[in-house]
GROMACS .gro file of C-alpha atoms in nm:
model
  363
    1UNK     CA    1  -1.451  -0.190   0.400
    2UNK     CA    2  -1.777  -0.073   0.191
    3UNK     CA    3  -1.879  -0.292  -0.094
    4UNK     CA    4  -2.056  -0.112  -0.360
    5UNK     CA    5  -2.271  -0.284  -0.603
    6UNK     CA    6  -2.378  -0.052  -0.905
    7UNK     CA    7  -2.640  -0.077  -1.191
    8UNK     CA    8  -2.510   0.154  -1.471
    9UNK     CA    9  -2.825   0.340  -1.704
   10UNK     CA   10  -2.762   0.536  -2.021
   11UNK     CA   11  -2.463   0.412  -2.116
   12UNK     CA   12  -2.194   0.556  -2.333
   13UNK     CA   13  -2.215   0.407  -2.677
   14UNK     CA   14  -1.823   0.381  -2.844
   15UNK     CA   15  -1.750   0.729  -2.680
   16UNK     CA   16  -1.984   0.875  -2.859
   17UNK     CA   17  -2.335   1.084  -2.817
   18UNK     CA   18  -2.623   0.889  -2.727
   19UNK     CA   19  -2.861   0.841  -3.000
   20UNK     CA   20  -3.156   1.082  -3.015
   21UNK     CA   21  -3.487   1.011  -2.928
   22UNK     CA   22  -3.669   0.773  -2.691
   23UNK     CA   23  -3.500   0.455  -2.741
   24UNK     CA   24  -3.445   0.087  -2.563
   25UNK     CA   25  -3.158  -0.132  -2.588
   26UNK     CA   26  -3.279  -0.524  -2.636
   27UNK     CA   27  -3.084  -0.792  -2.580
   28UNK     CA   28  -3.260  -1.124  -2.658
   29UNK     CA   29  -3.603  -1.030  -2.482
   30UNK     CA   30  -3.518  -0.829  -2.217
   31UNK     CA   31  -3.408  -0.490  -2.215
   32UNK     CA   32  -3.046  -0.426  -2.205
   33UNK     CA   33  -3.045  -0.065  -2.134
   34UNK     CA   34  -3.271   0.288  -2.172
   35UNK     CA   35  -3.242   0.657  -2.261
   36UNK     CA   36  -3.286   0.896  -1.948
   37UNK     CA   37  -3.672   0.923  -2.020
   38UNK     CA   38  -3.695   0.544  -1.999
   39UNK     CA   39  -3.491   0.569  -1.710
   40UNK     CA   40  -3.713   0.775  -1.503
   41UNK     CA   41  -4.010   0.599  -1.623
   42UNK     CA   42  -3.838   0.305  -1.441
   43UNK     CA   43  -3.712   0.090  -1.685
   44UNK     CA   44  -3.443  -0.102  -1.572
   45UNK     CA   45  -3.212  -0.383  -1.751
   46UNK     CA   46  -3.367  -0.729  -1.711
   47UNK     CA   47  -3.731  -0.623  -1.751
   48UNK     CA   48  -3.917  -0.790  -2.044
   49UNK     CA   49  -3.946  -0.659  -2.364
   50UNK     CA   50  -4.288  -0.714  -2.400
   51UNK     CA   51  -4.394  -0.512  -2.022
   52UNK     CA   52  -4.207  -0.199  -2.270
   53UNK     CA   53  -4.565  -0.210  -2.460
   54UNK     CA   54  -4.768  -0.015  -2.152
   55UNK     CA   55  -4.440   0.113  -1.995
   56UNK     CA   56  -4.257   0.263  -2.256
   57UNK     CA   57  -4.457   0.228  -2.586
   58UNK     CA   58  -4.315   0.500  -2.760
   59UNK     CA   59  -3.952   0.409  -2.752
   60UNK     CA   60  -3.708   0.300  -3.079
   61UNK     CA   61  -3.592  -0.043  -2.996
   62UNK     CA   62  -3.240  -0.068  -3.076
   63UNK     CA   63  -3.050  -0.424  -3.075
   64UNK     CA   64  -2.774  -0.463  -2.881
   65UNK     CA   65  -2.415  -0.507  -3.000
   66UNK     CA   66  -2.112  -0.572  -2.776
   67UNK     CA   67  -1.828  -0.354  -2.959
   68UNK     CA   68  -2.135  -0.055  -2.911
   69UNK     CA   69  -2.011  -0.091  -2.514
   70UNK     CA   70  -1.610  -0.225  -2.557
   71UNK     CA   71  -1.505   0.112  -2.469
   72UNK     CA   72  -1.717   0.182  -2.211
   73UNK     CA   73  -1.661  -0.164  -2.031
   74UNK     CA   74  -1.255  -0.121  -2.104
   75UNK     CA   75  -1.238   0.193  -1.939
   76UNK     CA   76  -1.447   0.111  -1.584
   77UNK     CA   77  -1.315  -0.198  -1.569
   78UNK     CA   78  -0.911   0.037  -1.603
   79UNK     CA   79  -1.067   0.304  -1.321
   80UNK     CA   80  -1.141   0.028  -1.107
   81UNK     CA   81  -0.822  -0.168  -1.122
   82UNK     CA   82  -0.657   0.167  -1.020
   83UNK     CA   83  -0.925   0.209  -0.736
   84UNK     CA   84  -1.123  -0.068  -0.608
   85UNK     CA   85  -0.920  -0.341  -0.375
   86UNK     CA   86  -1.121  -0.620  -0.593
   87UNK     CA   87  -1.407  -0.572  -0.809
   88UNK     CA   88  -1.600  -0.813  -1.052
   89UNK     CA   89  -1.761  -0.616  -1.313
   90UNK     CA   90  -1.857  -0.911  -1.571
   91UNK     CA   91  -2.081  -0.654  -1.830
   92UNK     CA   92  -2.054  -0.288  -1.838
   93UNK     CA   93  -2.408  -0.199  -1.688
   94UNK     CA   94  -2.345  -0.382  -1.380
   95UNK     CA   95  -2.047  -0.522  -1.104
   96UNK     CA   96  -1.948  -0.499  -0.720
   97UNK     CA   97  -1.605  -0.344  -0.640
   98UNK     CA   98  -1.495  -0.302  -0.285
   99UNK     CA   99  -1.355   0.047  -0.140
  100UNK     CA  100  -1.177   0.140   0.220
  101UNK     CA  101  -1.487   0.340   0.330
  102UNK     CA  102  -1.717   0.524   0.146
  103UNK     CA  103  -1.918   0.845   0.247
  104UNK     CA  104  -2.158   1.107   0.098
  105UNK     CA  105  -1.860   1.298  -0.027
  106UNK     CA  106  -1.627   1.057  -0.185
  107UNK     CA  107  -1.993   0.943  -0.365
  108UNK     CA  108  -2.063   1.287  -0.469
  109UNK     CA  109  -1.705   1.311  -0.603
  110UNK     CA  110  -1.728   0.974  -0.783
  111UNK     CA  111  -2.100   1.056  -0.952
  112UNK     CA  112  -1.981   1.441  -1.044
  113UNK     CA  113  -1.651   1.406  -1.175
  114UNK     CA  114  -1.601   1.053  -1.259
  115UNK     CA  115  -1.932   0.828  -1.399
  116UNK     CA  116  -2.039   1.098  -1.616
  117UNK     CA  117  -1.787   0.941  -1.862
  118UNK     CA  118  -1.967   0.615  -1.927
  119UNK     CA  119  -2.323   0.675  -1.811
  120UNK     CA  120  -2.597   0.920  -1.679
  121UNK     CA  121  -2.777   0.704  -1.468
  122UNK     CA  122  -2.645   0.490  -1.165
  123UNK     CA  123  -2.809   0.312  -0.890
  124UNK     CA  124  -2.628   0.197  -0.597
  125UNK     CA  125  -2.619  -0.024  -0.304
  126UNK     CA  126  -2.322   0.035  -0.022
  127UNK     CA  127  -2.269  -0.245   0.238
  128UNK     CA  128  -2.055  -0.454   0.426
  129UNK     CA  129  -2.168  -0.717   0.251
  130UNK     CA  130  -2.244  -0.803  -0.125
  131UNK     CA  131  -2.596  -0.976  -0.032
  132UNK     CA  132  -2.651  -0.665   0.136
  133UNK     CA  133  -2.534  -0.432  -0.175
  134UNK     CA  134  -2.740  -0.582  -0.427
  135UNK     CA  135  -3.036  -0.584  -0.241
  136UNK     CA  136  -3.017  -0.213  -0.132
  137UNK     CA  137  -2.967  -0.102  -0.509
  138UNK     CA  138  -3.313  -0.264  -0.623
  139UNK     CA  139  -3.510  -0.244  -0.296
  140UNK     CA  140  -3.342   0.076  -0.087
  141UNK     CA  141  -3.627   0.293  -0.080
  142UNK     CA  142  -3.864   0.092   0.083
  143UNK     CA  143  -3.625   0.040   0.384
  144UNK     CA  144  -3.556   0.424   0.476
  145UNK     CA  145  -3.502   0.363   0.860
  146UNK     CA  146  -3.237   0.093   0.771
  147UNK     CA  147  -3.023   0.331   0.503
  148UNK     CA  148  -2.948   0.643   0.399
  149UNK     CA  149  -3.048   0.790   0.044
  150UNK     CA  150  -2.788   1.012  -0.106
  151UNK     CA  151  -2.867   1.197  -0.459
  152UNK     CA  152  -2.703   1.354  -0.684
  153UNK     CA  153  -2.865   1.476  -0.990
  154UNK     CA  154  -2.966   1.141  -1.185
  155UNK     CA  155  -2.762   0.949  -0.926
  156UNK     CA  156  -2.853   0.733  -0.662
  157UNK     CA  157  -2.744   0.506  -0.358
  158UNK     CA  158  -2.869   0.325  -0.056
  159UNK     CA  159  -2.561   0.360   0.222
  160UNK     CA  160  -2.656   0.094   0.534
  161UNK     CA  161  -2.651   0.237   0.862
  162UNK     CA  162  -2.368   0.027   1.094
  163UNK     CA  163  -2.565  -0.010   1.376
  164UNK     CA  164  -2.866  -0.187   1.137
  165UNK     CA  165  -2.650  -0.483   1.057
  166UNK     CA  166  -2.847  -0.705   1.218
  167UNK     CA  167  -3.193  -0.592   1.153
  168UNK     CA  168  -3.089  -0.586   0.772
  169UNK     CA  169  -2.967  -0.972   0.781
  170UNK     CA  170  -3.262  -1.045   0.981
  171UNK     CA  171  -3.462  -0.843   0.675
  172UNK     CA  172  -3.314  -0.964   0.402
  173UNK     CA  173  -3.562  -1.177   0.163
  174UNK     CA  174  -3.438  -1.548   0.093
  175UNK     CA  175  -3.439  -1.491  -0.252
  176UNK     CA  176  -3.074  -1.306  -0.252
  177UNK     CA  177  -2.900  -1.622  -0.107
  178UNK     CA  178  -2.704  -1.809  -0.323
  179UNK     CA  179  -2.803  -2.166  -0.363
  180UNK     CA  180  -2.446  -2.300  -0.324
  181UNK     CA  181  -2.520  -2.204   0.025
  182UNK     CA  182  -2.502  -2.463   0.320
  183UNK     CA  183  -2.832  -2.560   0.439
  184UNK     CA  184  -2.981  -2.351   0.198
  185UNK     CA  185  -3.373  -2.529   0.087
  186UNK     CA  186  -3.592  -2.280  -0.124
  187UNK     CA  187  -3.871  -2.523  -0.163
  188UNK     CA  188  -3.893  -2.604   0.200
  189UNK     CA  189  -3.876  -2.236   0.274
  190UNK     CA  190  -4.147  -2.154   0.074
  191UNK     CA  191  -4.344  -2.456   0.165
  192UNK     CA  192  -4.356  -2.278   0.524
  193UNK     CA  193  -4.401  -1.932   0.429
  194UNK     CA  194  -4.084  -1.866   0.517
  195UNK     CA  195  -3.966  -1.497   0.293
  196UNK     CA  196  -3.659  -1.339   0.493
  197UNK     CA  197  -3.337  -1.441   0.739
  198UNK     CA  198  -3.514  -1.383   1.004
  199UNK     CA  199  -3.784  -1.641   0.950
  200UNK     CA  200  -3.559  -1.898   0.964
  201UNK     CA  201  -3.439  -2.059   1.285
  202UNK     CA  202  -3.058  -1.980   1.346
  203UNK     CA  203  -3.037  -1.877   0.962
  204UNK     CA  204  -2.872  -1.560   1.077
  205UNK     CA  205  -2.677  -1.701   1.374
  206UNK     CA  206  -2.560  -1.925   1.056
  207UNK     CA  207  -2.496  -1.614   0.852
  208UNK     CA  208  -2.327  -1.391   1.068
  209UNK     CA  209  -2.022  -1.648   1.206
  210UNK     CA  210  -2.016  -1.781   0.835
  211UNK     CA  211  -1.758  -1.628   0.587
  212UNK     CA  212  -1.828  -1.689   0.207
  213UNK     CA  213  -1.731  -1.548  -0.019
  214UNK     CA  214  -2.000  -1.489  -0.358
  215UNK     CA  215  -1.877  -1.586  -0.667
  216UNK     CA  216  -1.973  -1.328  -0.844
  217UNK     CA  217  -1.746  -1.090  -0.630
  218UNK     CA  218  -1.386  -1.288  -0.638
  219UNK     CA  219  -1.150  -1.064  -0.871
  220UNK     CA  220  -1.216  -1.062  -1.222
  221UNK     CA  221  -0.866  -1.005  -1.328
  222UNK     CA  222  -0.738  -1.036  -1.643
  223UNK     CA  223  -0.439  -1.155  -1.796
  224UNK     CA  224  -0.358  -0.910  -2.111
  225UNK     CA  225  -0.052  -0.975  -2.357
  226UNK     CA  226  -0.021  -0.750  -2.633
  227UNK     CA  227   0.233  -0.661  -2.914
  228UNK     CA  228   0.227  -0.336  -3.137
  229UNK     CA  229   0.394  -0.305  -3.447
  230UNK     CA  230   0.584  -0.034  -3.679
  231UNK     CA  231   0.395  -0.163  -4.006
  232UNK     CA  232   0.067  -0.373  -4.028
  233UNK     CA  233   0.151  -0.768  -3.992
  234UNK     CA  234   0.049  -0.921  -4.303
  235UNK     CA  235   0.187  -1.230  -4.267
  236UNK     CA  236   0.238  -1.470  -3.972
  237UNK     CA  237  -0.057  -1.397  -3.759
  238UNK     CA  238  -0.133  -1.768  -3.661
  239UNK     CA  239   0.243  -1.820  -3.512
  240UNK     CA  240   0.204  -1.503  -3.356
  241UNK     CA  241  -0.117  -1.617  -3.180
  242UNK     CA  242   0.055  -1.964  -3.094
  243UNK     CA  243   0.351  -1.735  -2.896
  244UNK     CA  244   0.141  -1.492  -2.731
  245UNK     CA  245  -0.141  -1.757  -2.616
  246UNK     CA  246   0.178  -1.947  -2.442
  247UNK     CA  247   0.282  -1.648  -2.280
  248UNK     CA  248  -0.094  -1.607  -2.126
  249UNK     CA  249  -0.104  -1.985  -2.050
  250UNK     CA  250   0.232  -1.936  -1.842
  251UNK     CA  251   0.122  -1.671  -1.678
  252UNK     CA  252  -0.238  -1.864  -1.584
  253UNK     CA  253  -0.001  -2.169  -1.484
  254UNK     CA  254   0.181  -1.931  -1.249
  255UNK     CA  255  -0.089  -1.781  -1.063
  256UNK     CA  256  -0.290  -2.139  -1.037
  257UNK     CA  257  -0.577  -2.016  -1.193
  258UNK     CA  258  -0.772  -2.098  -1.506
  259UNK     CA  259  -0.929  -1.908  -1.763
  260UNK     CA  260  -1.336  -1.972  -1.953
  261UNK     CA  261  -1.312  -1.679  -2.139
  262UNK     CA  262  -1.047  -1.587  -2.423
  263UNK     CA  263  -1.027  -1.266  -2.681
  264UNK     CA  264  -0.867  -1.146  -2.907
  265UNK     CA  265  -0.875  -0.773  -3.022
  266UNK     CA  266  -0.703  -0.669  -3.402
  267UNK     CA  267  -0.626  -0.294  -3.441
  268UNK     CA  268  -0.596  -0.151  -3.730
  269UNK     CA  269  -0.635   0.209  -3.946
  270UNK     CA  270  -0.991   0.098  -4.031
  271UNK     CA  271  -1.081   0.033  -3.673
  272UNK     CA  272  -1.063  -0.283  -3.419
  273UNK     CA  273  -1.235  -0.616  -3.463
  274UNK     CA  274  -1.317  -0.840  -3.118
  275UNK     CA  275  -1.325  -1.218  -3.155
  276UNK     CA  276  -1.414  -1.374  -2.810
  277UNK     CA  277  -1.549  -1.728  -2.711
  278UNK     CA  278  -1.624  -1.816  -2.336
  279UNK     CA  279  -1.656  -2.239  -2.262
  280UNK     CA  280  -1.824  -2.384  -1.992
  281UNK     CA  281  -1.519  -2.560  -1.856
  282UNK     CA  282  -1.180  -2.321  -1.744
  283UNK     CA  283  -0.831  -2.454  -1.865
  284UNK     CA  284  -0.499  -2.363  -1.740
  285UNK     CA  285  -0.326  -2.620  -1.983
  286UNK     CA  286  -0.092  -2.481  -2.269
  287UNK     CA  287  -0.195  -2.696  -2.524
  288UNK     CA  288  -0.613  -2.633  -2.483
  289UNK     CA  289  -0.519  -2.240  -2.445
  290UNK     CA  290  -0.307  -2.175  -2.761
  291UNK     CA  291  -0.595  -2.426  -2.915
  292UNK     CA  292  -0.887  -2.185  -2.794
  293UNK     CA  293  -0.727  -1.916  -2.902
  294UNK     CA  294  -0.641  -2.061  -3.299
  295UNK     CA  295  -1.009  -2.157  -3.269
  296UNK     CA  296  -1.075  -1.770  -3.242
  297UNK     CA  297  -0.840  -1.750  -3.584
  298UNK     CA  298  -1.072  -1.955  -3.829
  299UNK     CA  299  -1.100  -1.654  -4.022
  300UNK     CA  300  -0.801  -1.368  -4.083
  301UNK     CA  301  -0.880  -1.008  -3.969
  302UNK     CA  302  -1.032  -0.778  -4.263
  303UNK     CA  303  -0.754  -0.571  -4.227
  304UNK     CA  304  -0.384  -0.612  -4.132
  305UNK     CA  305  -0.380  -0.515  -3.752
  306UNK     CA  306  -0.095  -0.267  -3.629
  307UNK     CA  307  -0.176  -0.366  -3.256
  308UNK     CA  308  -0.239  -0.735  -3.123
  309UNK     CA  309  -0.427  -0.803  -2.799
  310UNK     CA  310  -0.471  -1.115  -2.629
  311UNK     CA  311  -0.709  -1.157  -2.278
  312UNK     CA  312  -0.780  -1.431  -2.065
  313UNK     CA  313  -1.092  -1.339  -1.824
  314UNK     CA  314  -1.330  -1.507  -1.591
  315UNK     CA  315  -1.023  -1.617  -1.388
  316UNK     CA  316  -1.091  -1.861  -1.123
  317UNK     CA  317  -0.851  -2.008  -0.867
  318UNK     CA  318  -0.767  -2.388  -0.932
  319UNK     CA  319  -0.848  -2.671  -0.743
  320UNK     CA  320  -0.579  -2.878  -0.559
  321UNK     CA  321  -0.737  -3.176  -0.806
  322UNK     CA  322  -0.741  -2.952  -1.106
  323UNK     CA  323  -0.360  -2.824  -1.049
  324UNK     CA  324  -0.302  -3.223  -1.153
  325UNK     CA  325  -0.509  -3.264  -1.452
  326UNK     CA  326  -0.257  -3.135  -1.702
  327UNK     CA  327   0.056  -3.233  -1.543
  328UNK     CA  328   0.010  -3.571  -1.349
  329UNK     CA  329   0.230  -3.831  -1.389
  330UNK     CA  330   0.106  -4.133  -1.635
  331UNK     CA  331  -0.007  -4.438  -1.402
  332UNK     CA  332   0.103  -4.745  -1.529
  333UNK     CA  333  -0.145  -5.006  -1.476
  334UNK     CA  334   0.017  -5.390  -1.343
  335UNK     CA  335  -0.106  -5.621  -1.629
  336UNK     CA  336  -0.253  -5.923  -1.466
  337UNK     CA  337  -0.136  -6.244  -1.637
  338UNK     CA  338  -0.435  -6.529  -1.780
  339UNK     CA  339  -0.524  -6.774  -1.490
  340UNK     CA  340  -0.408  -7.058  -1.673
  341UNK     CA  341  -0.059  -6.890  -1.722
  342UNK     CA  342   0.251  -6.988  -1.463
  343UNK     CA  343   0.494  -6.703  -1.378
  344UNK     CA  344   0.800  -6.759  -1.464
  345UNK     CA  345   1.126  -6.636  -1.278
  346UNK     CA  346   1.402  -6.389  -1.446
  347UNK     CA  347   1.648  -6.725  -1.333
  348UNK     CA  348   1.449  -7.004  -1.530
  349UNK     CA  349   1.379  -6.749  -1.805
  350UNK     CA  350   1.810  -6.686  -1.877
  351UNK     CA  351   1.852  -7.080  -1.785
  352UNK     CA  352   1.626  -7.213  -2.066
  353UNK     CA  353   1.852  -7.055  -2.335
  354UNK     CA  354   2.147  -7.277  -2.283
  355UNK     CA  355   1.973  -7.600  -2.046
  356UNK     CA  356   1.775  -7.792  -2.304
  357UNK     CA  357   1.619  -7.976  -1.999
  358UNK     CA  358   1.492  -7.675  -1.884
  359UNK     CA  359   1.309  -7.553  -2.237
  360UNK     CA  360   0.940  -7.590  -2.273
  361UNK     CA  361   0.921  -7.801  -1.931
  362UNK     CA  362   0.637  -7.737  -1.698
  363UNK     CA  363   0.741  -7.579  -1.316
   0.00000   0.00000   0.00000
């Protein structure tokens, strides 16, 4: 099995031409995304705005907006539900997805026929592993004994050679761990100069027998409920939402998972309109998931939708202790009685009613 991990450039804006021009997508102060002279000037997302002043200083910047890329991101994340065996593609300019095997010509294929649709530029790293990936995509070229460089036009990937597996792990810098790693110390790796696998005593023994899993490649699934009507819905929307969240929090109940991310999508004549919240903490409980969702309703769509859509994302699998959280049974706590109070029995309690001897008189 190949993993690919992909970095998307020039992306498809709503369907639509690019604008014209040298231009730079911003998003907060880094840059989100670049026209194809950008591109091959080497601008990549995550650089900082401000390095654009000597890089790129003639470029438009344009702000980002999320709608500009629904389409895009709607569509790859559909062609790789029908293609990759998992995939986690969290924004539409980057994501891993796994596939059976991978060579030049199912690349070529996939590049020529296929990306063209959402973007002009791609960078890619092909692995057995997702470590592996990521770091071929951004450092590739500077390892040309340790994997093959395909091209196509604009496109680009770094395929690892099978019998360099373990010079790669042995290669790879310490910086592409993942800090929920056993074992794993940054500071006291730097503190002894420490930079790759290799450096580190039985790091890659460690590695190699070790199977984890990275977060950011579990299945990003996505739980989708939608309705479609004859006329647009005028009236009603909020008991609508309440029906359709409880189908999605049914569904998230079944598959023991929960959910940080909601959205809702309203279409309409006059086009759609996104709300969409993510919270820090997943829920698989009915109540909070309708309730997320109504929080998403503080204001009515502009326009009476003809087509409801409801989505929960970021899926993660629940925790044996989580599982409980919603459903567990309520403890009753054992009241402990003063110290200065005497217990008295069920007997003495029924006796005192009709034995006045008995009433009031200490045991």
């Amino acid at each position: 099995m190949a993993i690919i991990y992909w970095r998307l450039g020039h992306l498809m804006r709503n369907g639509q031409s690019q604008p014209q021009g040298s231009y730079i997508v911003r998003r907060g102060n880094s840059v989100y995304d670049a026209d194809t002279v950008g591109w091959g000037k080497g601008v990549r997302p995550g650089m900082a705005l401000q390095e654009m002043k000597w890089r790129y200083p003639e470029a438009a910047i344009i702000s980002w907006r999320q709608e500009d890329y629904q389409q895009a991101y709607s569509e790859i994340c559909e062609w790789l539900k029908g293609h990759a065996e998992f995939y986690s593609q969290k924004d539409v300019q980057s994501g891993y997805w796994s596939y059976p095997g991978m060579d030049f010509g199912q690349w070529r294929r996939l590049v020529t026929d296929t990306l063209p649709r959402w973007a002009s530029r791609t960078v890619m790293g092909i692995a057995p592993h997702p470590l592996l990936a990521e770091w071929m995509s951004q450092e590739g070229a500077q390892y040309p004994d340790l994997a093959e460089h395909w091209a196509q036009e604009y496109h680009e990937a770094y395929a690892v050679l099978t019998d360099k597996i373990e010079i790669l792990w042995k290669t790879l810098p310490l910086r592409y761990l993942p800090e929920a790693l056993p074992g794993h110390s940054a500071k006291d790796w730097k503190k002894r100069g420490w930079v790759r696998v290799g450096d580190v005593p039985h790091l890659y023994s460690t590695l190699s027998q070790r199977h984890f899993v990275m977060p950011d490649v579990e299945n990003e699934g996505v739980i989708h409920v939608e309705k479609r009507f004859d006329t647009p819905v005028q009236q009603g929307l909020p008991e609508l939402i309440r029906v359709m969240a409880g189908e999605i929090a049914q569904t998230l109940h079944n598959q023991r998972q929960g959910s940080r991310q909601l959205r809702i999508v309203w279409e309409s004549e006059q086009g759609d309109e996104i709300r969409e919240r993510t919270w820090p903490v997943q829920t698989e409980s009915p109540q909070q998931v309708v309730t997320r969702f109504l929080t998403l309703l503080s204001a009515l769509p502009h326009d009476p939708p003809e087509r409801v859509v409801l989505e929960a994302r970021q899926l993660d699998s629940l925790k044996a202790g989580q599982l409980t959280w919603w459903a567990a049974p309520v403890e009753r706590r054992a009241h402990s009685l003063p110290e200065w109070e005497v217990p008295v029995s069920r007997r003495d309690k029924l006796l005192q009613y009709w034995d006045p001897w008995r009433a009031g008189q200490p045991h």
